[in-house]
Amino acid sequence: MLSVKRVTNFILIYIKNHILDFQKYKAFF
């Protein structure tokens, strides 16, 4: 079983990457 800390870390990284992608996407408009 994965530790909660690891899962939380993964989610935070995923969200950060998603926000960066969104900002890049927004820059086109």
Coordinates of C-alpha atoms in Angstrom, one line a residue:
M1 CA 0.0 0.0 0.0
L2 CA 1.3 3.4 -0.9
S3 CA 1.9 5.8 1.9
V4 CA -0.4 8.8 2.2
K5 CA 2.6 11.2 2.0
R6 CA 3.6 9.7 -1.4
V7 CA 0.1 9.9 -2.8
T8 CA -0.3 13.5 -1.6
N9 CA 3.0 14.4 -3.2
F10 CA 2.0 12.9 -6.5
I11 CA -1.3 14.8 -6.5
L12 CA 0.4 18.1 -5.7
I13 CA 2.9 17.6 -8.6
Y14 CA 0.1 16.6 -10.9
I15 CA -1.9 19.7 -10.0
K16 CA 1.1 22.0 -10.4
N17 CA 1.8 20.5 -13.8
H18 CA -1.8 20.9 -14.8
I19 CA -1.8 24.6 -13.8
L20 CA 1.3 25.3 -15.8
D21 CA -0.3 23.6 -18.8
F22 CA -3.4 25.7 -18.3
Q23 CA -1.4 28.9 -18.2
K24 CA 0.5 27.9 -21.4
Y25 CA -2.8 27.2 -23.1
K26 CA -4.2 30.5 -21.9
A27 CA -1.2 32.4 -23.3
F28 CA -2.4 31.5 -26.9
F29 CA -5.6 33.6 -26.5

